[in-house]
PDB file of C-alpha atoms in Angstrom:
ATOM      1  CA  UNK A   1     -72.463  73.675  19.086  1.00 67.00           C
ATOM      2  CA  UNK A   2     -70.407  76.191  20.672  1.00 72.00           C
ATOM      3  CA  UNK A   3     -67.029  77.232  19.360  1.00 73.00           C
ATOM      4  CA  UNK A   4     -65.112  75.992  21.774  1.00 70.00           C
ATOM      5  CA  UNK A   5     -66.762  72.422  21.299  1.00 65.00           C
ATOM      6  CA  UNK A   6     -65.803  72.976  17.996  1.00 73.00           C
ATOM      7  CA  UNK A   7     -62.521  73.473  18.272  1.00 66.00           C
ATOM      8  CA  UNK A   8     -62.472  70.538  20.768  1.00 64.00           C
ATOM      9  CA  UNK A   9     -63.954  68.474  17.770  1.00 66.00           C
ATOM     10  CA  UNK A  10     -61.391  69.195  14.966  1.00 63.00           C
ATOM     11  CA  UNK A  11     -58.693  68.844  17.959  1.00 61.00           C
ATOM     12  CA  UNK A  12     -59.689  65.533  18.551  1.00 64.00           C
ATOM     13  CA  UNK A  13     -60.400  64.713  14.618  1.00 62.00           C
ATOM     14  CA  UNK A  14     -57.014  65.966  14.133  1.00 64.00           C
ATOM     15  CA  UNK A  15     -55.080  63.946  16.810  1.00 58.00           C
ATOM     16  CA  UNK A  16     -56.788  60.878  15.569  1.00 56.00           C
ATOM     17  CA  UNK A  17     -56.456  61.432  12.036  1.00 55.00           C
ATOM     18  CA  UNK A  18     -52.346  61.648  13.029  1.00 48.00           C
ATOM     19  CA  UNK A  19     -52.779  58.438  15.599  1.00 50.00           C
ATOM     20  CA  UNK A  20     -54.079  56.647  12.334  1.00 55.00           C
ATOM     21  CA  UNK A  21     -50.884  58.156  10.302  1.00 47.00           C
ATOM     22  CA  UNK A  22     -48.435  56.694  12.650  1.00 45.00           C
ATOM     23  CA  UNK A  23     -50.180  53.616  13.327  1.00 49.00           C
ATOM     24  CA  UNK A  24     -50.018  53.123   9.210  1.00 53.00           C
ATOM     25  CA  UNK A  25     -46.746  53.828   9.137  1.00 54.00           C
ATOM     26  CA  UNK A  26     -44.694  52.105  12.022  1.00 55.00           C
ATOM     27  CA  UNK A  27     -41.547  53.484  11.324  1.00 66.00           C
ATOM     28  CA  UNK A  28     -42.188  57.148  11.012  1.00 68.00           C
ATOM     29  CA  UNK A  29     -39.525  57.880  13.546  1.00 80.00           C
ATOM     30  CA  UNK A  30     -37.096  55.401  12.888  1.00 88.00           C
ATOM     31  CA  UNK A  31     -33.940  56.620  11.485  1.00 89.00           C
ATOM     32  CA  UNK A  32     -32.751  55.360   7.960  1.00 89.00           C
ATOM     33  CA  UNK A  33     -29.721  54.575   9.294  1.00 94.00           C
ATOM     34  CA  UNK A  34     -31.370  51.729  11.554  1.00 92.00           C
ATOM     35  CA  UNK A  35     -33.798  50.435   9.102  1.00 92.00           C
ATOM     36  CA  UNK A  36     -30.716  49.710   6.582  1.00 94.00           C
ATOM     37  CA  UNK A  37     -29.384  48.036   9.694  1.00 94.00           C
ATOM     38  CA  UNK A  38     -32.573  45.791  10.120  1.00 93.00           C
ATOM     39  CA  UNK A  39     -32.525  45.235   6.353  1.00 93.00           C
ATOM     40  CA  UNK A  40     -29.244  43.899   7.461  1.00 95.00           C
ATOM     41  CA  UNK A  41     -29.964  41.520   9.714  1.00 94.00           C
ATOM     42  CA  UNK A  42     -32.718  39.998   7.837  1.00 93.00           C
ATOM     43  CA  UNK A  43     -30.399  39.891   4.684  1.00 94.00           C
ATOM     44  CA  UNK A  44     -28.268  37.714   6.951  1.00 93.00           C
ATOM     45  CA  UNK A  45     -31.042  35.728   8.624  1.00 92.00           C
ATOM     46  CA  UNK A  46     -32.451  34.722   4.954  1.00 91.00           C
ATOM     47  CA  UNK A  47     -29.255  34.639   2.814  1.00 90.00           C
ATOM     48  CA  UNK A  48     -26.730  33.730   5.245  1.00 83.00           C
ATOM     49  CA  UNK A  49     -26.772  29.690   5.751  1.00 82.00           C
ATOM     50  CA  UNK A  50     -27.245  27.057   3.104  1.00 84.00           C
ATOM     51  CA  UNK A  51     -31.388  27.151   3.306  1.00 85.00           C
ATOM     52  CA  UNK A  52     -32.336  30.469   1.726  1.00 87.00           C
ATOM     53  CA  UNK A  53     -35.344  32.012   4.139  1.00 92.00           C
ATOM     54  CA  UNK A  54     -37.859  33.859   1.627  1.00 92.00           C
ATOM     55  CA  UNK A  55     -39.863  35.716   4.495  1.00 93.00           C
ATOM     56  CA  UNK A  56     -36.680  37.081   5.611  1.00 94.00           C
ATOM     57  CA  UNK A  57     -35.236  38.238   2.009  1.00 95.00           C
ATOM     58  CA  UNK A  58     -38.644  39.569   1.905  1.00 95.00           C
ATOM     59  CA  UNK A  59     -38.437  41.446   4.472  1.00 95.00           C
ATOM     60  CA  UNK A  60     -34.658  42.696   4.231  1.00 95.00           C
ATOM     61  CA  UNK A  61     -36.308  43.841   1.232  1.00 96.00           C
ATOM     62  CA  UNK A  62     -38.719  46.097   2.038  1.00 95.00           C
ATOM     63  CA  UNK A  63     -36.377  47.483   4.964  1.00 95.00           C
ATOM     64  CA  UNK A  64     -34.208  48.877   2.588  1.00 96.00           C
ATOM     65  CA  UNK A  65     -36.776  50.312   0.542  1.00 96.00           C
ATOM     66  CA  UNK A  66     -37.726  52.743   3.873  1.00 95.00           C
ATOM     67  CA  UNK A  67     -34.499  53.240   3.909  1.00 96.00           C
ATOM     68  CA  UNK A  68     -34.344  54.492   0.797  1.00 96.00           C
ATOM     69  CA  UNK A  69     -37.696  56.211   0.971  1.00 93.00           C
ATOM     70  CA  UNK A  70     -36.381  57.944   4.274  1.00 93.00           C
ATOM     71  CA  UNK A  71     -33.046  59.639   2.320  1.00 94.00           C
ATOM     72  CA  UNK A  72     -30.353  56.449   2.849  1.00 95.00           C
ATOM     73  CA  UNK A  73     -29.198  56.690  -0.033  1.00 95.00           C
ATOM     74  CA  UNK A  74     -25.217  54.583   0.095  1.00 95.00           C
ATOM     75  CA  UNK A  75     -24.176  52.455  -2.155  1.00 97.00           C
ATOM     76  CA  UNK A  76     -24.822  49.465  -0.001  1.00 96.00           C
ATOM     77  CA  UNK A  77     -28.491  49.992   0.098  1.00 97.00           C
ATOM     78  CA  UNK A  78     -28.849  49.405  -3.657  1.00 97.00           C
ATOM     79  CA  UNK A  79     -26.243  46.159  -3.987  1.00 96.00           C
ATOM     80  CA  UNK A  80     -28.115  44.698  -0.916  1.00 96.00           C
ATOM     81  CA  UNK A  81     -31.765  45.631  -2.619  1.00 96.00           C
ATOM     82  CA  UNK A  82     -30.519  43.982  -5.765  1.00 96.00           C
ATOM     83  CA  UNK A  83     -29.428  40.696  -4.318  1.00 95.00           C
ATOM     84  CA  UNK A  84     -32.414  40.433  -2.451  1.00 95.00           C
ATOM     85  CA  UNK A  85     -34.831  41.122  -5.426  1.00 96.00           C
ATOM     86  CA  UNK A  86     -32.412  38.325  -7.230  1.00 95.00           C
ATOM     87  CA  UNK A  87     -32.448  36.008  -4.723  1.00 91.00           C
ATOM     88  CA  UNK A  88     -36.035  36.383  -4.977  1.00 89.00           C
ATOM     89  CA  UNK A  89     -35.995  36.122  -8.681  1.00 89.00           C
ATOM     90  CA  UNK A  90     -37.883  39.093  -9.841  1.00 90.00           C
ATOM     91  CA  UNK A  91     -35.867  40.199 -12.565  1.00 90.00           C
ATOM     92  CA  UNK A  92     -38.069  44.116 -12.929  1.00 93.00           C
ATOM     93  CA  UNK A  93     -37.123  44.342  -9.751  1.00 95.00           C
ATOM     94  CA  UNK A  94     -33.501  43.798  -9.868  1.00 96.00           C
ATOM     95  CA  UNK A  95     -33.929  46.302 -12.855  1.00 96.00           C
ATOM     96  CA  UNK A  96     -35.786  49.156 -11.175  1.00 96.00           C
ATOM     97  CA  UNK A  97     -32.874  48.942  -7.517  1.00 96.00           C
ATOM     98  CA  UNK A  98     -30.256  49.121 -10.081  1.00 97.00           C
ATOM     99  CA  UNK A  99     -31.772  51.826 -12.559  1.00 97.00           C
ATOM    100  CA  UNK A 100     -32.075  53.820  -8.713  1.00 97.00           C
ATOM    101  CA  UNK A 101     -28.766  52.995  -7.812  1.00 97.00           C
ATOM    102  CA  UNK A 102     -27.166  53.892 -11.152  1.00 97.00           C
ATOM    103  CA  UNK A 103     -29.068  57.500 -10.573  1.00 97.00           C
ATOM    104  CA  UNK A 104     -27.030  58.311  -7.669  1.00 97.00           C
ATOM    105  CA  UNK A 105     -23.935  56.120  -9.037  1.00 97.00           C
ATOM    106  CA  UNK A 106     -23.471  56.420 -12.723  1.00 96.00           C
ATOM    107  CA  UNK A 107     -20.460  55.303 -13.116  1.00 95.00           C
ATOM    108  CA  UNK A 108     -20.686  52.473 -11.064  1.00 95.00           C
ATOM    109  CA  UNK A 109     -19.773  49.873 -13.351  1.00 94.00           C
ATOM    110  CA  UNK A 110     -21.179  46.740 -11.176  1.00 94.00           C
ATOM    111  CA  UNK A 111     -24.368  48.672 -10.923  1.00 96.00           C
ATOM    112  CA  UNK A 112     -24.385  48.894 -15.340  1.00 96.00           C
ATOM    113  CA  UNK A 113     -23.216  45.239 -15.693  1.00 95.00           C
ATOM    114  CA  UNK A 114     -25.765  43.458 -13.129  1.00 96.00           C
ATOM    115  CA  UNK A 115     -28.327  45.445 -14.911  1.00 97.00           C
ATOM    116  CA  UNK A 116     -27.331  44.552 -18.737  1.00 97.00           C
ATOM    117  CA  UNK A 117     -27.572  41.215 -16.868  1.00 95.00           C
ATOM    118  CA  UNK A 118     -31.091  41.436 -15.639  1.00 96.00           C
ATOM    119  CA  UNK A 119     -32.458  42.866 -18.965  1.00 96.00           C
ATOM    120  CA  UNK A 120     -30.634  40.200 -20.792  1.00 95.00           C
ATOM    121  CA  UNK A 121     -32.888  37.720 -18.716  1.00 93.00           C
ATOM    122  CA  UNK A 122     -36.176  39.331 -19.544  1.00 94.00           C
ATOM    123  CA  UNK A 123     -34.990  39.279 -23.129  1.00 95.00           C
ATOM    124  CA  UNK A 124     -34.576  43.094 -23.256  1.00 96.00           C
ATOM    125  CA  UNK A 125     -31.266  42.766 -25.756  1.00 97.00           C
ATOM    126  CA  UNK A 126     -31.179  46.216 -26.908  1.00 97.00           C
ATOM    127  CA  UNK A 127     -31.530  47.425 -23.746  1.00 97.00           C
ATOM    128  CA  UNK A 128     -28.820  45.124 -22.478  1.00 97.00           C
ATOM    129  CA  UNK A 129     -26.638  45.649 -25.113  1.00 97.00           C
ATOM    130  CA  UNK A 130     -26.841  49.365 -24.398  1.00 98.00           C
ATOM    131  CA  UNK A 131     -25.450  48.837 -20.505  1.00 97.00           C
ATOM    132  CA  UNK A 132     -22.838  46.755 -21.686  1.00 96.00           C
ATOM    133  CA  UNK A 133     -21.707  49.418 -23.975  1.00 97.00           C
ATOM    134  CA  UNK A 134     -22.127  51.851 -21.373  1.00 96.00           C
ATOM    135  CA  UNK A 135     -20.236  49.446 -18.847  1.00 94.00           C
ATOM    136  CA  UNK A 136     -17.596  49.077 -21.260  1.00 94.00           C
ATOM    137  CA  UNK A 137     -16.992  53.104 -21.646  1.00 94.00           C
ATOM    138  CA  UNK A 138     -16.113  53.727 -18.723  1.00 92.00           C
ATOM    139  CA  UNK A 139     -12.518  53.245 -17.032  1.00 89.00           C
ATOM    140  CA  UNK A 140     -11.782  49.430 -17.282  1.00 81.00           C
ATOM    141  CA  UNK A 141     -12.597  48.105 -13.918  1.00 77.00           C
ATOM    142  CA  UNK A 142     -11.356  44.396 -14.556  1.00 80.00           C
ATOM    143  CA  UNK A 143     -13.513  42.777 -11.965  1.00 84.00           C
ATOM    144  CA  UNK A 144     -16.524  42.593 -14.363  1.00 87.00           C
ATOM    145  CA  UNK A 145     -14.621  43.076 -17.770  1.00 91.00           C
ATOM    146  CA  UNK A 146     -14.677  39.438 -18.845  1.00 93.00           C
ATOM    147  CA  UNK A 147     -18.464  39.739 -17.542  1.00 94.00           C
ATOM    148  CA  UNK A 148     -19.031  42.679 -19.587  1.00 95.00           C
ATOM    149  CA  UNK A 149     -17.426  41.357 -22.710  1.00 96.00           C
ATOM    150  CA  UNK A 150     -19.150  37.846 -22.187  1.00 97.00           C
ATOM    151  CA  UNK A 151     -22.766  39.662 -21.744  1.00 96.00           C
ATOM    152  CA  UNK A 152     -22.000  42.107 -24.469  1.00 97.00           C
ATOM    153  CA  UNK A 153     -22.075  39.246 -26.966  1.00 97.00           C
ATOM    154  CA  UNK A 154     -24.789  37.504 -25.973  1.00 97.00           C
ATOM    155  CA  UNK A 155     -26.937  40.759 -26.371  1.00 97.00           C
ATOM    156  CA  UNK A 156     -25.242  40.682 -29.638  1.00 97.00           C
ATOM    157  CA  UNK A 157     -26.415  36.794 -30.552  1.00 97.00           C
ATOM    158  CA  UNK A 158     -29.866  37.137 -29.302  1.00 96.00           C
ATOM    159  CA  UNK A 159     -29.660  40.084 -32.148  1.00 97.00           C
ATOM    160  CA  UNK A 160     -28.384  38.783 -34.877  1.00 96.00           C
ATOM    161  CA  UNK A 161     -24.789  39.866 -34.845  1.00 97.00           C
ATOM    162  CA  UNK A 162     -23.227  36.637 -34.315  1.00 96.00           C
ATOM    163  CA  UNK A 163     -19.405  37.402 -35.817  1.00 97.00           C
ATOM    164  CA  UNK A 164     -19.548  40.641 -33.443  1.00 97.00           C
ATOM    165  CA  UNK A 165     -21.068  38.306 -30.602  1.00 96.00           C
ATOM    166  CA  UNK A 166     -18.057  36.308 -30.911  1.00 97.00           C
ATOM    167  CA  UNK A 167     -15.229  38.447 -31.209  1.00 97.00           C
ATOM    168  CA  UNK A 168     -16.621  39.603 -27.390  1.00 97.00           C
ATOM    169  CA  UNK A 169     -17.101  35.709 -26.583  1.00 96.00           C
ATOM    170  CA  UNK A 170     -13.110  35.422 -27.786  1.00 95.00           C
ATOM    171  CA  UNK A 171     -12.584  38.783 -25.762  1.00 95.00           C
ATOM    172  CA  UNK A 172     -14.218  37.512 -22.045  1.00 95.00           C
ATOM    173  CA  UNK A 173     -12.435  33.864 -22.569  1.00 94.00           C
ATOM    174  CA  UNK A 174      -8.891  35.915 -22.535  1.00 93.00           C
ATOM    175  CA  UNK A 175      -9.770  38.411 -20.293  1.00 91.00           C
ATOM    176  CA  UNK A 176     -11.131  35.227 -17.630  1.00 91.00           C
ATOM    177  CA  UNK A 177      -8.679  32.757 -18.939  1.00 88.00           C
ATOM    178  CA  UNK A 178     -11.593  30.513 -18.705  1.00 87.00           C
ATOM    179  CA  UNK A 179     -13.326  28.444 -21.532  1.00 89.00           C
ATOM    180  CA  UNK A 180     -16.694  30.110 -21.811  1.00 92.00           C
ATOM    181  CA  UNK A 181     -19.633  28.402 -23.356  1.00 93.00           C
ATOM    182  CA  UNK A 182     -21.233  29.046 -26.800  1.00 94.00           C
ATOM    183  CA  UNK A 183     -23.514  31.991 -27.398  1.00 95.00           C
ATOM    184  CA  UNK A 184     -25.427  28.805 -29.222  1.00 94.00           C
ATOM    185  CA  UNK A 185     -25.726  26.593 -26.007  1.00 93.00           C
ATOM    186  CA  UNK A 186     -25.721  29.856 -23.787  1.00 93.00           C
ATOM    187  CA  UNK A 187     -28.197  31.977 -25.399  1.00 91.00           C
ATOM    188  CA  UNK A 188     -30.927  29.024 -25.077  1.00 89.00           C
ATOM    189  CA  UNK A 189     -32.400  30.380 -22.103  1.00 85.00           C
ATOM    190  CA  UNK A 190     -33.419  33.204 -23.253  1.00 81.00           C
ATOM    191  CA  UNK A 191     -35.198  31.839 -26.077  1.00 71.00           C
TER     192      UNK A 191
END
């Protein structure tokens, strides 16, 4: 074989070898921008009437994952992630979007107290006790306070520090103005 054949050859390897790249990856060339946009839609499409749509959460899903993996990296991306990995129920997921997003955002405190939240639900207390605290160090923010307070102490139950656990219990009920339930009857589902 001739070296120009040659050449021809690994020319023609080469241009197939990238044809099988792109054909992998459909979205090479689409912007992040646009797939946070599709993630978007099909947030809306699956979330957005009374029948929740799995395939589209799904997919909402993984478009904001490229979009992430392509450098899109607001704040929106992760708090639409996370609902769709807990509308989807997977509770390491909702973990990992939010561990991500609280890379970029550490001080975000909805970011600290949704993930306290989803460690508290794999029974993770120490963990979960640990966001609250970190949650709760930060400026007050009083939108999640009461929520803070609240999750604090059940970290605290599942733990064994049940006068602690209540004085947050006592804490969240002022804070919300609402009557919360017992660590007792609340903390059962984590059993």
């Amino acid at each position: 074989m001739t070296s120009p054949h040659r050449l021809l050859l690994v020319l023609l390897a080469s241009g197939l070898g990238l044809l099988g790249y792109l054909w992998s990856h459909p979205f090479f060339f689409t912007p992040a921008k646009t797939l946070y946009e599709r993630g978007m839609v099909e947030k809306e499409e699956g979330m957005g009437t009374d029948v929740l749509r799995p395939v589209a959460i799904k997919e909402a899903a993984r478009y904001f994952e490229l979009a992430l993996s392509k450098g899109y990296h607001s704040r929106d991306v992760f708090q639409n992630l996370y609902w769709c990995y807990a509308y989807s129920h997977d509770g390491l997921a909702v973990e990992m979007a939010l561990s991500r997003g609280l890379a970029r955002y550490p001080t975000d405190q909805e970011f600290w107290c949704r993930r306290a939240a989803a460690r508290l639900e794999q029974a993770h207390f120490g963990l979960a006790l640990q966001d609250f605290n970190k949650e709760l160090s930060l400026p007050p923010n009083y939108q999640h306070l009461s929520e803070a307070f609240y999750g604090r102490g059940a970290a605290k139950y599942m733990l064994g520090q049940k006068p602690a656990a209540e004085e947050d219990r006592t804490r969240a009920q002022t804070l919300s103005g609402d009557s919360l339930r017992t660590y007792e009857d609340y903390c059962q589902s984590f059993d």
